[in-house]
XYZ file of C-alpha atoms in Angstrom:
552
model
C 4.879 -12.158 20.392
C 5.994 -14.992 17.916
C 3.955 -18.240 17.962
C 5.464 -21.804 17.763
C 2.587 -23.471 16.038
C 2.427 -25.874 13.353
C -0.612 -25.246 10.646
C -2.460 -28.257 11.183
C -2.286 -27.368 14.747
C -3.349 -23.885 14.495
C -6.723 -25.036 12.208
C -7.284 -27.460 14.799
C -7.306 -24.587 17.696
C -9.915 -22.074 15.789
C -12.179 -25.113 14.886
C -12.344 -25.568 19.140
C -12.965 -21.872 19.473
C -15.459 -21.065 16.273
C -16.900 -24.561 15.443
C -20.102 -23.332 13.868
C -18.743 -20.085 12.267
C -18.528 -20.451 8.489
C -14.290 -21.295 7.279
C -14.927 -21.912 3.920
C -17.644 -20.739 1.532
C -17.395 -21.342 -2.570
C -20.441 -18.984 -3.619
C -19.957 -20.271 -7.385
C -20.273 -23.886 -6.645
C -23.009 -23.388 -3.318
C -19.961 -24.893 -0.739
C -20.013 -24.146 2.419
C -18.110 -25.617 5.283
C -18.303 -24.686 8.996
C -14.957 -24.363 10.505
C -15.665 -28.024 12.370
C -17.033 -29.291 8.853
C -13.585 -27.958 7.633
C -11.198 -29.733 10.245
C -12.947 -33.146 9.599
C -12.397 -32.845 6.083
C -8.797 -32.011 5.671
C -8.517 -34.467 8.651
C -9.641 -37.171 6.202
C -7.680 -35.972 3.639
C -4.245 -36.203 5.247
C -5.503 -39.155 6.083
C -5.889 -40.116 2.244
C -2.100 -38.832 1.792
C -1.009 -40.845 4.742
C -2.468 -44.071 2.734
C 0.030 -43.390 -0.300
C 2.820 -43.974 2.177
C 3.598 -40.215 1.827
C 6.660 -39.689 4.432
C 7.236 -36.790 6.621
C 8.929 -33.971 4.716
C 7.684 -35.452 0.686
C 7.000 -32.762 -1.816
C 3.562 -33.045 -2.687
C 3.143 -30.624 -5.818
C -0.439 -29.215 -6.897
C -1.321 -27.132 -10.315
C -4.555 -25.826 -10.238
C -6.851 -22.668 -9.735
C -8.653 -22.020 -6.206
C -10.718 -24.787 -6.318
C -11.902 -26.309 -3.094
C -9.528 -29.402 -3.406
C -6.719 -26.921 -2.898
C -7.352 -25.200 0.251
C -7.887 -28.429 1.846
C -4.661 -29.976 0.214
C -3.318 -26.914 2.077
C -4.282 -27.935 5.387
C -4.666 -31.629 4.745
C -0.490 -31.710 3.909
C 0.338 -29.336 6.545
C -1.220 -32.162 9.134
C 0.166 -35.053 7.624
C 3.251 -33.221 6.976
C 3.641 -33.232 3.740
C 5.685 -29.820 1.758
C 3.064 -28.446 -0.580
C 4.691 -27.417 -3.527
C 2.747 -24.823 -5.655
C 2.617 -24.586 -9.227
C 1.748 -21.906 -10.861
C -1.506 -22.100 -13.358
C 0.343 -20.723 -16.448
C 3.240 -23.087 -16.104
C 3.352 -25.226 -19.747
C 5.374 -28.584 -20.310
C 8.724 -26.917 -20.088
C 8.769 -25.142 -16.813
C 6.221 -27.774 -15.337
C 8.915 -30.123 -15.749
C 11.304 -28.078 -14.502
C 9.402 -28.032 -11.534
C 8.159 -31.678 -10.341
C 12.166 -32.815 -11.052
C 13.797 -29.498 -9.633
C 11.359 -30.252 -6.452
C 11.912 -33.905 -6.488
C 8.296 -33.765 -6.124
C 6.240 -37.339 -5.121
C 3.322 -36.649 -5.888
C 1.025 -34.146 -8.056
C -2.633 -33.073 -7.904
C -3.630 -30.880 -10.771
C -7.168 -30.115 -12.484
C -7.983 -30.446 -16.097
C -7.272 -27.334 -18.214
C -6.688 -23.810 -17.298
C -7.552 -21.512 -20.518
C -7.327 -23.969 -22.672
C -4.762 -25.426 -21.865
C -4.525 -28.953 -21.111
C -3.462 -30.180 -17.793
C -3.880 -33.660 -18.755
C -2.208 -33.638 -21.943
C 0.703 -31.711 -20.256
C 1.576 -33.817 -17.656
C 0.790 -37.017 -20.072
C 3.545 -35.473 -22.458
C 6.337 -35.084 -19.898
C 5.101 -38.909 -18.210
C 3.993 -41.175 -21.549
C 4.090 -44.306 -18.870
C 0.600 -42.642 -17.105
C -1.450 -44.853 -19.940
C 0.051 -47.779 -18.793
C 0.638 -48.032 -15.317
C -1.407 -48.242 -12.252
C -2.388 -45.484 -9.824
C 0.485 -44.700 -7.409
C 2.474 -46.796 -9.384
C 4.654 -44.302 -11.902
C 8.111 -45.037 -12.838
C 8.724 -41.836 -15.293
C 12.069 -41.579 -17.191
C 11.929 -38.029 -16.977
C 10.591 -37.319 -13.727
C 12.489 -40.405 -11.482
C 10.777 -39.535 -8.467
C 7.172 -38.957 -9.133
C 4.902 -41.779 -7.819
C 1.319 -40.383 -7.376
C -0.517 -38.174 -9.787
C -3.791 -37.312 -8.210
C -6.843 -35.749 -10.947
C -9.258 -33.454 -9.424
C -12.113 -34.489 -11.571
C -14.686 -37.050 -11.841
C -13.617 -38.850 -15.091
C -11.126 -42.064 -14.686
C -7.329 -40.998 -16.186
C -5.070 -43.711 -16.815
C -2.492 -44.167 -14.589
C -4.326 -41.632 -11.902
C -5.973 -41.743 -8.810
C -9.253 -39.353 -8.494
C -9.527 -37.447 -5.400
C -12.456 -39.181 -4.170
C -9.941 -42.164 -4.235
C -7.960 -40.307 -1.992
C -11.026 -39.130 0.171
C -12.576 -42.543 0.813
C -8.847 -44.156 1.420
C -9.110 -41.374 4.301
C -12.351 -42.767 5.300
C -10.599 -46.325 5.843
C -7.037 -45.193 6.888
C -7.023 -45.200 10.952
C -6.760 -41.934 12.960
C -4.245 -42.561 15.355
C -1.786 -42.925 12.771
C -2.845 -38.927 11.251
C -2.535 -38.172 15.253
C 0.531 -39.421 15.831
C 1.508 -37.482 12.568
C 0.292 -34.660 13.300
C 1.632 -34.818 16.766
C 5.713 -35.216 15.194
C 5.568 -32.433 13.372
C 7.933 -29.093 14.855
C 6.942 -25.803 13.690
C 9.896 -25.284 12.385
C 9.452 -27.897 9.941
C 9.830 -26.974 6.087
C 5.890 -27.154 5.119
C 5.656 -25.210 2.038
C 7.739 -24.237 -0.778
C 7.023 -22.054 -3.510
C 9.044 -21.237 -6.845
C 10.149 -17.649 -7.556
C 12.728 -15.891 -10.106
C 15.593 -14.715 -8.347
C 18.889 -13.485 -8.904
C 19.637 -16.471 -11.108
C 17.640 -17.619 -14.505
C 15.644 -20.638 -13.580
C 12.813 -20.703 -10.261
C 14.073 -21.510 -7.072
C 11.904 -23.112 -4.306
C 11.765 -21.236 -1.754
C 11.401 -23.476 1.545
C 8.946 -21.956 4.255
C 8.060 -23.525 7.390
C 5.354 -23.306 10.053
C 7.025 -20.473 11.609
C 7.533 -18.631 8.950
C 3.954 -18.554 7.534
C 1.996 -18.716 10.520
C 3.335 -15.778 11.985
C 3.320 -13.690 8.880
C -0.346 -14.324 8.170
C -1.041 -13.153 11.943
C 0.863 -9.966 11.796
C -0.855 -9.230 8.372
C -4.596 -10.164 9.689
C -3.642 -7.830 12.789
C -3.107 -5.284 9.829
C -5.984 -5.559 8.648
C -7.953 -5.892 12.573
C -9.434 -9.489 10.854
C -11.156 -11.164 13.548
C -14.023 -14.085 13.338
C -16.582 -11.748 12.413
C -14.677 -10.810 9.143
C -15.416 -12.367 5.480
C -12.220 -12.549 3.099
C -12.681 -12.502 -0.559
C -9.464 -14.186 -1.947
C -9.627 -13.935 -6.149
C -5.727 -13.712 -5.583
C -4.170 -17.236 -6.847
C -3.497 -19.593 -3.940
C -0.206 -20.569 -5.845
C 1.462 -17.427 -4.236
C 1.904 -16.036 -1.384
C -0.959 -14.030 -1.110
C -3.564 -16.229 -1.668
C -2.242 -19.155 0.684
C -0.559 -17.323 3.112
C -2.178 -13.541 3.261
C -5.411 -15.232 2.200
C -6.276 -18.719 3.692
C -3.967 -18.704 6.880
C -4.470 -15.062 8.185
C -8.744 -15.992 7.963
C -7.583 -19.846 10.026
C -5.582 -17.760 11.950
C -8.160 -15.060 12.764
C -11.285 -17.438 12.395
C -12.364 -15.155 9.650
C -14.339 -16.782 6.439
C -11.987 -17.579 3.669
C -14.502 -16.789 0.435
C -12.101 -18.293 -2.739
C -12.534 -17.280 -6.105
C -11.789 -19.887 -8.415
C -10.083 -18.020 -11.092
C -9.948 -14.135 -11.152
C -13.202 -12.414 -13.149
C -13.923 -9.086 -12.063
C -18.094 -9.702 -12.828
C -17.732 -12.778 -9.957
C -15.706 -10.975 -7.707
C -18.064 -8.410 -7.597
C -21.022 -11.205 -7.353
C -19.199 -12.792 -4.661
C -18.747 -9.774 -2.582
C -22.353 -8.613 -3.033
C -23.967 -12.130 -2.377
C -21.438 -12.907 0.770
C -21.540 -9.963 2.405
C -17.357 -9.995 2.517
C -16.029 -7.247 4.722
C -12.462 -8.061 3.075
C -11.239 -7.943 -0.320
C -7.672 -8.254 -2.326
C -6.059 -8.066 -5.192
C -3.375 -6.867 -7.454
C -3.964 -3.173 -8.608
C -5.206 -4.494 -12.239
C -8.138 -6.816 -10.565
C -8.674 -3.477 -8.666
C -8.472 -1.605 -11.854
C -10.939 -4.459 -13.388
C -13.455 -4.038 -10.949
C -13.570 -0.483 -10.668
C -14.017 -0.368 -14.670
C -16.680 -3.067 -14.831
C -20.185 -1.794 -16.437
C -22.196 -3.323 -13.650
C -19.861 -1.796 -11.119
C -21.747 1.791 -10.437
C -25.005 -0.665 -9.431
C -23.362 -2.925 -7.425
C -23.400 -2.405 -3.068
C -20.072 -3.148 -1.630
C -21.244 -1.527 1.683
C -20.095 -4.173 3.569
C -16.619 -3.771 2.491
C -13.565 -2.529 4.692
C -10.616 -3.377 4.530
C -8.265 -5.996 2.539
C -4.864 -5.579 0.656
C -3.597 -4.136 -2.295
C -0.128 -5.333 -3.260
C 1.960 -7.556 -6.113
C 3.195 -4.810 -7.709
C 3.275 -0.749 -7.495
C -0.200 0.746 -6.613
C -0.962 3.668 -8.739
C -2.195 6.488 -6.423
C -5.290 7.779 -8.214
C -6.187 3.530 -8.081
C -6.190 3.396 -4.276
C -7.829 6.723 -4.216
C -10.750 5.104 -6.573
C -10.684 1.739 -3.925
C -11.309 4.062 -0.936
C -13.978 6.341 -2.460
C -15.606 4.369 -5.081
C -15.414 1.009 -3.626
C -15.908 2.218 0.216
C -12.791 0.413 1.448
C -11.730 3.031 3.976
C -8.995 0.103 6.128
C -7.595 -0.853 2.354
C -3.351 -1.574 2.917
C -0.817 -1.865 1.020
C 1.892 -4.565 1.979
C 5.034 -5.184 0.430
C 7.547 -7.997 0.088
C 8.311 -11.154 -1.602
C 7.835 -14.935 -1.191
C 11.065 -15.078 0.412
C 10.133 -13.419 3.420
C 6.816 -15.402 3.929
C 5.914 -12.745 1.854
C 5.231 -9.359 3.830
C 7.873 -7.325 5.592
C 5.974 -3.760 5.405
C 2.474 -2.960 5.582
C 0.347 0.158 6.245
C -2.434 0.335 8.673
C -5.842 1.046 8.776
C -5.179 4.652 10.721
C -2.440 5.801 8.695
C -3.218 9.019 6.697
C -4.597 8.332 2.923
C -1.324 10.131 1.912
C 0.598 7.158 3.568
C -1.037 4.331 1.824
C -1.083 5.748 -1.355
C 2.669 6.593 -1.046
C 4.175 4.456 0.693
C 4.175 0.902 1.095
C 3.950 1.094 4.855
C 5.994 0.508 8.012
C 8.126 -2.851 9.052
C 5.796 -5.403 10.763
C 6.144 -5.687 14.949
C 8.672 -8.375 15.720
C 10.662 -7.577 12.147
C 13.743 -6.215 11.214
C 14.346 -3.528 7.716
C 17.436 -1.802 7.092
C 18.019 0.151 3.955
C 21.948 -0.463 2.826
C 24.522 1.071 0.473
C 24.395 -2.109 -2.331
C 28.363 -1.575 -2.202
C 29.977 -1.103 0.954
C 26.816 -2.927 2.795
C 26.374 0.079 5.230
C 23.526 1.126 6.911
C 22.284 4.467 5.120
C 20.516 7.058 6.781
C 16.210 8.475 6.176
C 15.985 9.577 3.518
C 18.671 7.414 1.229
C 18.174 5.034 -1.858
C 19.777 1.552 -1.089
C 18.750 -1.589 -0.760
C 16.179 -2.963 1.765
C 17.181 -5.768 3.785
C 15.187 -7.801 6.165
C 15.374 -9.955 9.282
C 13.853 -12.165 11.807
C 10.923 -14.805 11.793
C 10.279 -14.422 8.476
C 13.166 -15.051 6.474
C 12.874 -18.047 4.007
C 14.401 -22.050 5.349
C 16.984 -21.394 1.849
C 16.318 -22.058 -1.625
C 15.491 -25.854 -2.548
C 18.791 -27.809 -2.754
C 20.699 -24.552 -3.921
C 23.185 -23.847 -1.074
C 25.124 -21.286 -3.106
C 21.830 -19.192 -4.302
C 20.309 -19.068 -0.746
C 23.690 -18.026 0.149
C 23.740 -15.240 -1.931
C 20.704 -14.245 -0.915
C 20.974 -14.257 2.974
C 24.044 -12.753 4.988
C 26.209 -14.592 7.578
C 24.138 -12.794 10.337
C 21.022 -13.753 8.752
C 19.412 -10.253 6.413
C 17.893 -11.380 3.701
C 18.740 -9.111 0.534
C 15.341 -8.307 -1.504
C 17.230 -6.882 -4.067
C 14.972 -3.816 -4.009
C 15.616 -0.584 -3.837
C 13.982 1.424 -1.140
C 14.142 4.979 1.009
C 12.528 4.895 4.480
C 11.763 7.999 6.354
C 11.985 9.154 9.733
C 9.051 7.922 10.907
C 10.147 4.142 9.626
C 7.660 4.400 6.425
C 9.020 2.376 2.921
C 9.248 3.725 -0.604
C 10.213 0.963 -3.124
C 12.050 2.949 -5.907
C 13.379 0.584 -7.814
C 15.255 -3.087 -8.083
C 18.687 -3.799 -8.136
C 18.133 -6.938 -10.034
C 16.192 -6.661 -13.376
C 13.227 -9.014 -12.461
C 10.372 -7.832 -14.498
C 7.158 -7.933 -12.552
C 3.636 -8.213 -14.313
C 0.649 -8.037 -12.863
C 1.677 -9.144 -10.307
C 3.668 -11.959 -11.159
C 7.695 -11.591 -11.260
C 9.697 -13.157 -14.307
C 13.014 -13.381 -14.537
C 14.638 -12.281 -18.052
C 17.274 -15.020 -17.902
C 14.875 -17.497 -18.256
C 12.850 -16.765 -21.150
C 16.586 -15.669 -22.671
C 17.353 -19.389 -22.135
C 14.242 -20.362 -23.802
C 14.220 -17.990 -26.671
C 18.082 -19.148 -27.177
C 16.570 -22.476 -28.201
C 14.857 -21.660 -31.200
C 17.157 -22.674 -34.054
C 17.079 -18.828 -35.995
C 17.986 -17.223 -33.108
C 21.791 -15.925 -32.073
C 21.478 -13.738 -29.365
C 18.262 -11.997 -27.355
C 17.866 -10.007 -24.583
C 14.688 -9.597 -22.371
C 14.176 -6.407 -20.589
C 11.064 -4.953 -18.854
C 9.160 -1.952 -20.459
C 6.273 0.383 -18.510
C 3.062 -0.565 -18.928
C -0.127 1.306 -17.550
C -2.377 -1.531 -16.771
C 0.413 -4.132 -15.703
C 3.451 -1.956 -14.585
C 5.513 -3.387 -17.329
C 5.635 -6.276 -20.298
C 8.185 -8.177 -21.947
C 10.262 -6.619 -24.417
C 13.008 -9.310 -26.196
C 15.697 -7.896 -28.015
C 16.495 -10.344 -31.219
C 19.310 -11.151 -33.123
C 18.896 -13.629 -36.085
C 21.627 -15.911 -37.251
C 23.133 -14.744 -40.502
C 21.553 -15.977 -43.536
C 18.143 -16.569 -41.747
C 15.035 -14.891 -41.555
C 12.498 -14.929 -38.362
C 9.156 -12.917 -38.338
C 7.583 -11.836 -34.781
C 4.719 -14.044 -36.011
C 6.914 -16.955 -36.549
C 8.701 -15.976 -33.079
C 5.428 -15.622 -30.603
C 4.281 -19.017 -32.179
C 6.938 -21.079 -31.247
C 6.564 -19.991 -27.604
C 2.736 -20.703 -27.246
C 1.970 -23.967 -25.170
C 5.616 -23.910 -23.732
C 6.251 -20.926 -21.612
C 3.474 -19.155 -19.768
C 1.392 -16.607 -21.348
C 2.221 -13.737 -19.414
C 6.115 -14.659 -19.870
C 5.519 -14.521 -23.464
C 7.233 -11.378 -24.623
C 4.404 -8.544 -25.472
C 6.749 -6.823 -27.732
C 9.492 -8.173 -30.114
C 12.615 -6.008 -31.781
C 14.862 -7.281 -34.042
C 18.248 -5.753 -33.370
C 21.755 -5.851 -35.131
C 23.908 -5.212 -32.257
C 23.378 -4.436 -28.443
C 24.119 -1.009 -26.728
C 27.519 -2.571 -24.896
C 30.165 -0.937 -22.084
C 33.616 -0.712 -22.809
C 34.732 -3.512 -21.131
C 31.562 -5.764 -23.298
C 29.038 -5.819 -21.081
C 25.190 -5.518 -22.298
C 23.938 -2.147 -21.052
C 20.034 -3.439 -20.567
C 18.983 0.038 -19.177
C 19.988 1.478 -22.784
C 18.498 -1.272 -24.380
C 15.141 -0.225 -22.478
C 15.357 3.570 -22.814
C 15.370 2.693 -26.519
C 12.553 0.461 -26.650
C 10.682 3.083 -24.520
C 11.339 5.587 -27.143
C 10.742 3.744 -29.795
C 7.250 2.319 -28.933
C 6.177 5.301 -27.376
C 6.182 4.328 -24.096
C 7.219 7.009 -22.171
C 3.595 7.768 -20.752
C 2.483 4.393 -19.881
C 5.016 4.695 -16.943
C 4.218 8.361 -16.164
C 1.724 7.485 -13.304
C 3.297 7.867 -9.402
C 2.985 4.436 -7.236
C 3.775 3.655 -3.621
């Protein structure tokens, strides 16, 4: 049974039924909030946006870790309604910008560094006209439609409002207007949009509405059996998917305690989980991995720990194994899918057989469609079959952000999204990923999209040509390998190469390993053959065992 339920509407609802239970606890800075303590606050806070003259339907952008500003932005925008646009923490000047004009974003909250890396300076690079203007009142030649830059700090920035600005603007700005807000919202209003690499080069926002995110994070708490009793430890980033929808809305939805980690450390995870008691944990196989390895780990108690969700990228098999007998979580799943279906399509559950979990990525969730098609005629295949798995129902993405002709390549005339993923099912409806159509390189969790760090590359003045392909990796499932050819007459060093990309592409889109090639392995009719180019590489660098471990 679907729900038609806006967010802000939803937090409001487990507030009445679990005032007093705990909704929000940051163990590394002493914060707690009751779930009534909660509602109040992001109740003031949308009433802070409201003040800005923020409209219905404005993208409101945020870049920063898990800090406690964000899950209340979350909830705060979602009542006021307001699109939160997410950003991820790696992003540097050049895909930043990308974003805020790509999103036509309004306003942007973002923290001071991230790994030392400059928030500040970033954003004061791309908008010069911060230093002399006042707050909420940015005209930026580059970024036409940002007004409001909001600093989550305590020290005055030029041309910025602080967030206790926004706070005690809340304090002033009248309920009934919030209310009334509140009350105009439809759940199938657009309310968050997130930017993934796609079939194309460059991020697309992908548009998700109440519907759409609601609904996933119940069917993935009923996964899991969450209820109000339950403790969630989310070190995932809230930036994806999994942190803001798997983590912060299934424990709103559930009244379960949402216990944040600001930014991943396996030593504070561990603390956290200890200290809080969480019954919940998740996490990409390498935080997994991290934790398991840590030299406190064999001291620490974890007894209260049982279930949570493994997912982001393949699970190794002898990992999960490790997760249920070392770290006692005996209801750990695995889910699987991708921001454009809200994220999760399959999941296992807690009574499937260990065999199950560890390989396969589970079974469709109730109320959801999967079929597995041939990628060229489009028909349905049989158990058993490679093709590609295609979903439908609540859960399929609003479209891509003002790109009509992406979304529709993505999503069929009678409404199956294509994941571009290639996946058997058996006869009993379980999921095997095998493989992607597309050649999206996931790390770590995080997907990146050879096109555009091509594009980038292609700017550096040596460079003719390059190629980025994915190569296995045992810790990450795979890195960046770029494929380099240097204009004649010039010389470029991998040194010279890995330097110009610091502070302008992400770190973890930063290619790990660098080859210098002549020519490209090519088809007869010209085409780049980028599986030759990455059986090479794999040869070459001796690579062939980091990918010899079997994953769900």
């Amino acid at each position: 049974m679907l729900r038609s339920i806006t967010i802000g509407d939803l937090l409001d609802e487990t507030a009445e039924r679990f005032p007093d239970r705990e909704a929000v606890v940051y163990h590394e800075r002493g914060l707690r909030y009751s779930y009534s303590q909660f509602q109040m606050i992001c109740n003031q806070a949308a009433r802070g946006f409201l003040s800005l003259g923020i409209q219905k339907g404005e993208n409101i952008a945020i870049w920063a870790t898990n800090v406690p500003e964000w899950v209340i932005s979350q909830f705060a925008t979602a009542k006021m309604g307001g699109v939160l646009v997410t950003v991820n923490t790696s992003y540097r000047v050049h895909e930043l910008e990308y974003l805020l004009r790509q999103s036509e974003s309004t306003t942007l909250l973002l923290i001071d560094s991230y790994r030392n890396a400059s928030y500040l300076d970033m954003i004061r690079e791309i908008c010069p006209e911060l230093d002399e203007c006042e707050p909420g009142q940015l005209r930026s030649a580059r970024l036409p439609h940002l007004r409001n830059v909001i600093y989550l700090g305590e020290e005055r920035q030029p041309g910025m409002f602080l967030w206790r600005d926004l706070m005690e603007r809340g304090v002033e700005y009248p309920d009934e207007e919030r209310v009334a807000r509140q009350k105009s919202l439809h759940p199938d209003d657009v309310i968050n949009m997130q930017y993934t690499s796609g079939t194309t080069g460059f991020p697309k926002g992908v548009m998700l509405s109440h519907v759409n995110i609601v609904n996933n994070a119940i069917k993935v708490a009923e996964c899991q059996r969450l209820d109000e009793t339950d403790r969630v430890c989310i070190p995932v980033p809230f930036f994806h998917c999994f942190g803001c929808v798997m983590g912060t809305l299934a424990s709103v939805a559930t009244g379960a305690a949402m216990v944040p980690v600001i930014a991943f450390d396996p030593q504070v995870v561990l603390d956290v989980v200890e200290a809080e008691r969480c019954t919940a944990l998740y996490g990409v196989p390498t935080m997994f991995i991290a934790e398991l390895n840590h030299e406190s780990f064999p001291e620490r108690d974890l007894s209260s720990l049982r279930t949570g969700i493994m997912a982001g990228s393949p699970c190794p098999i002898e990992v999960m194994k490790r997760v249920v007998e070392k770290m006692g979580i005996r209801d750990i799943t695995i889910a699987y899918g991708q921001t454009e279906s809200s994220p999760v399509i399959t999941q296992t559950r807690p009574d499937d057989s260990i065999e199950r979990r560890v390989t396969t990525v589970g079974r469709a969730h109730d109320g959801v469609e999967v079929k597995i098609i041939d990628p060229a005629t489009g028909e349905s295949l049989p158990p058993g079959v490679q093709g590609e798995l295609c979903t439908r129902g609540y859960l399929v993405m609003k479209g891509y952000y003002n790109m009509p002709e992406q979304t529709a390549k993505v999503i069929d005339h009678e409404g199956w999204l294509h994941t571009g993923d290639l996946a058997t099912m058996d006869e009993h409806g379980y999921f095997r990923i095998t493989g992607r159509l597309k050649d999206m390189i996931i790390r770590g969790g995080e997907n990146i999209y050879p096109r555009e760090i091509e594009e980038f590359l292609y700017t550096h003045p040596k460079v003719l040509d390059v190629q980025v392909v994915g190569v296995p990796d045992a810790k990450y499932g795979e890195q960046v390998l770029a494929c380099i050819k240097v204009k004649p007459g010039e010389t470029l060093t991998e040194e010279e190469l890995l330097a110009y990309c610091e502070g302008k592409i992400a770190r973890f889109k930063i290619p790990r390993y660098i080859q210098f090639v002549t020519d490209y392995p090519m088809t007869a009719s010209g085409k780049i053959q980028k599986f030759k180019l990455r059986e090479q590489a794999i040869e070459l660098l001796g690579l062939s065992e980091e990918g010899g471990y079997s994953t769900a």
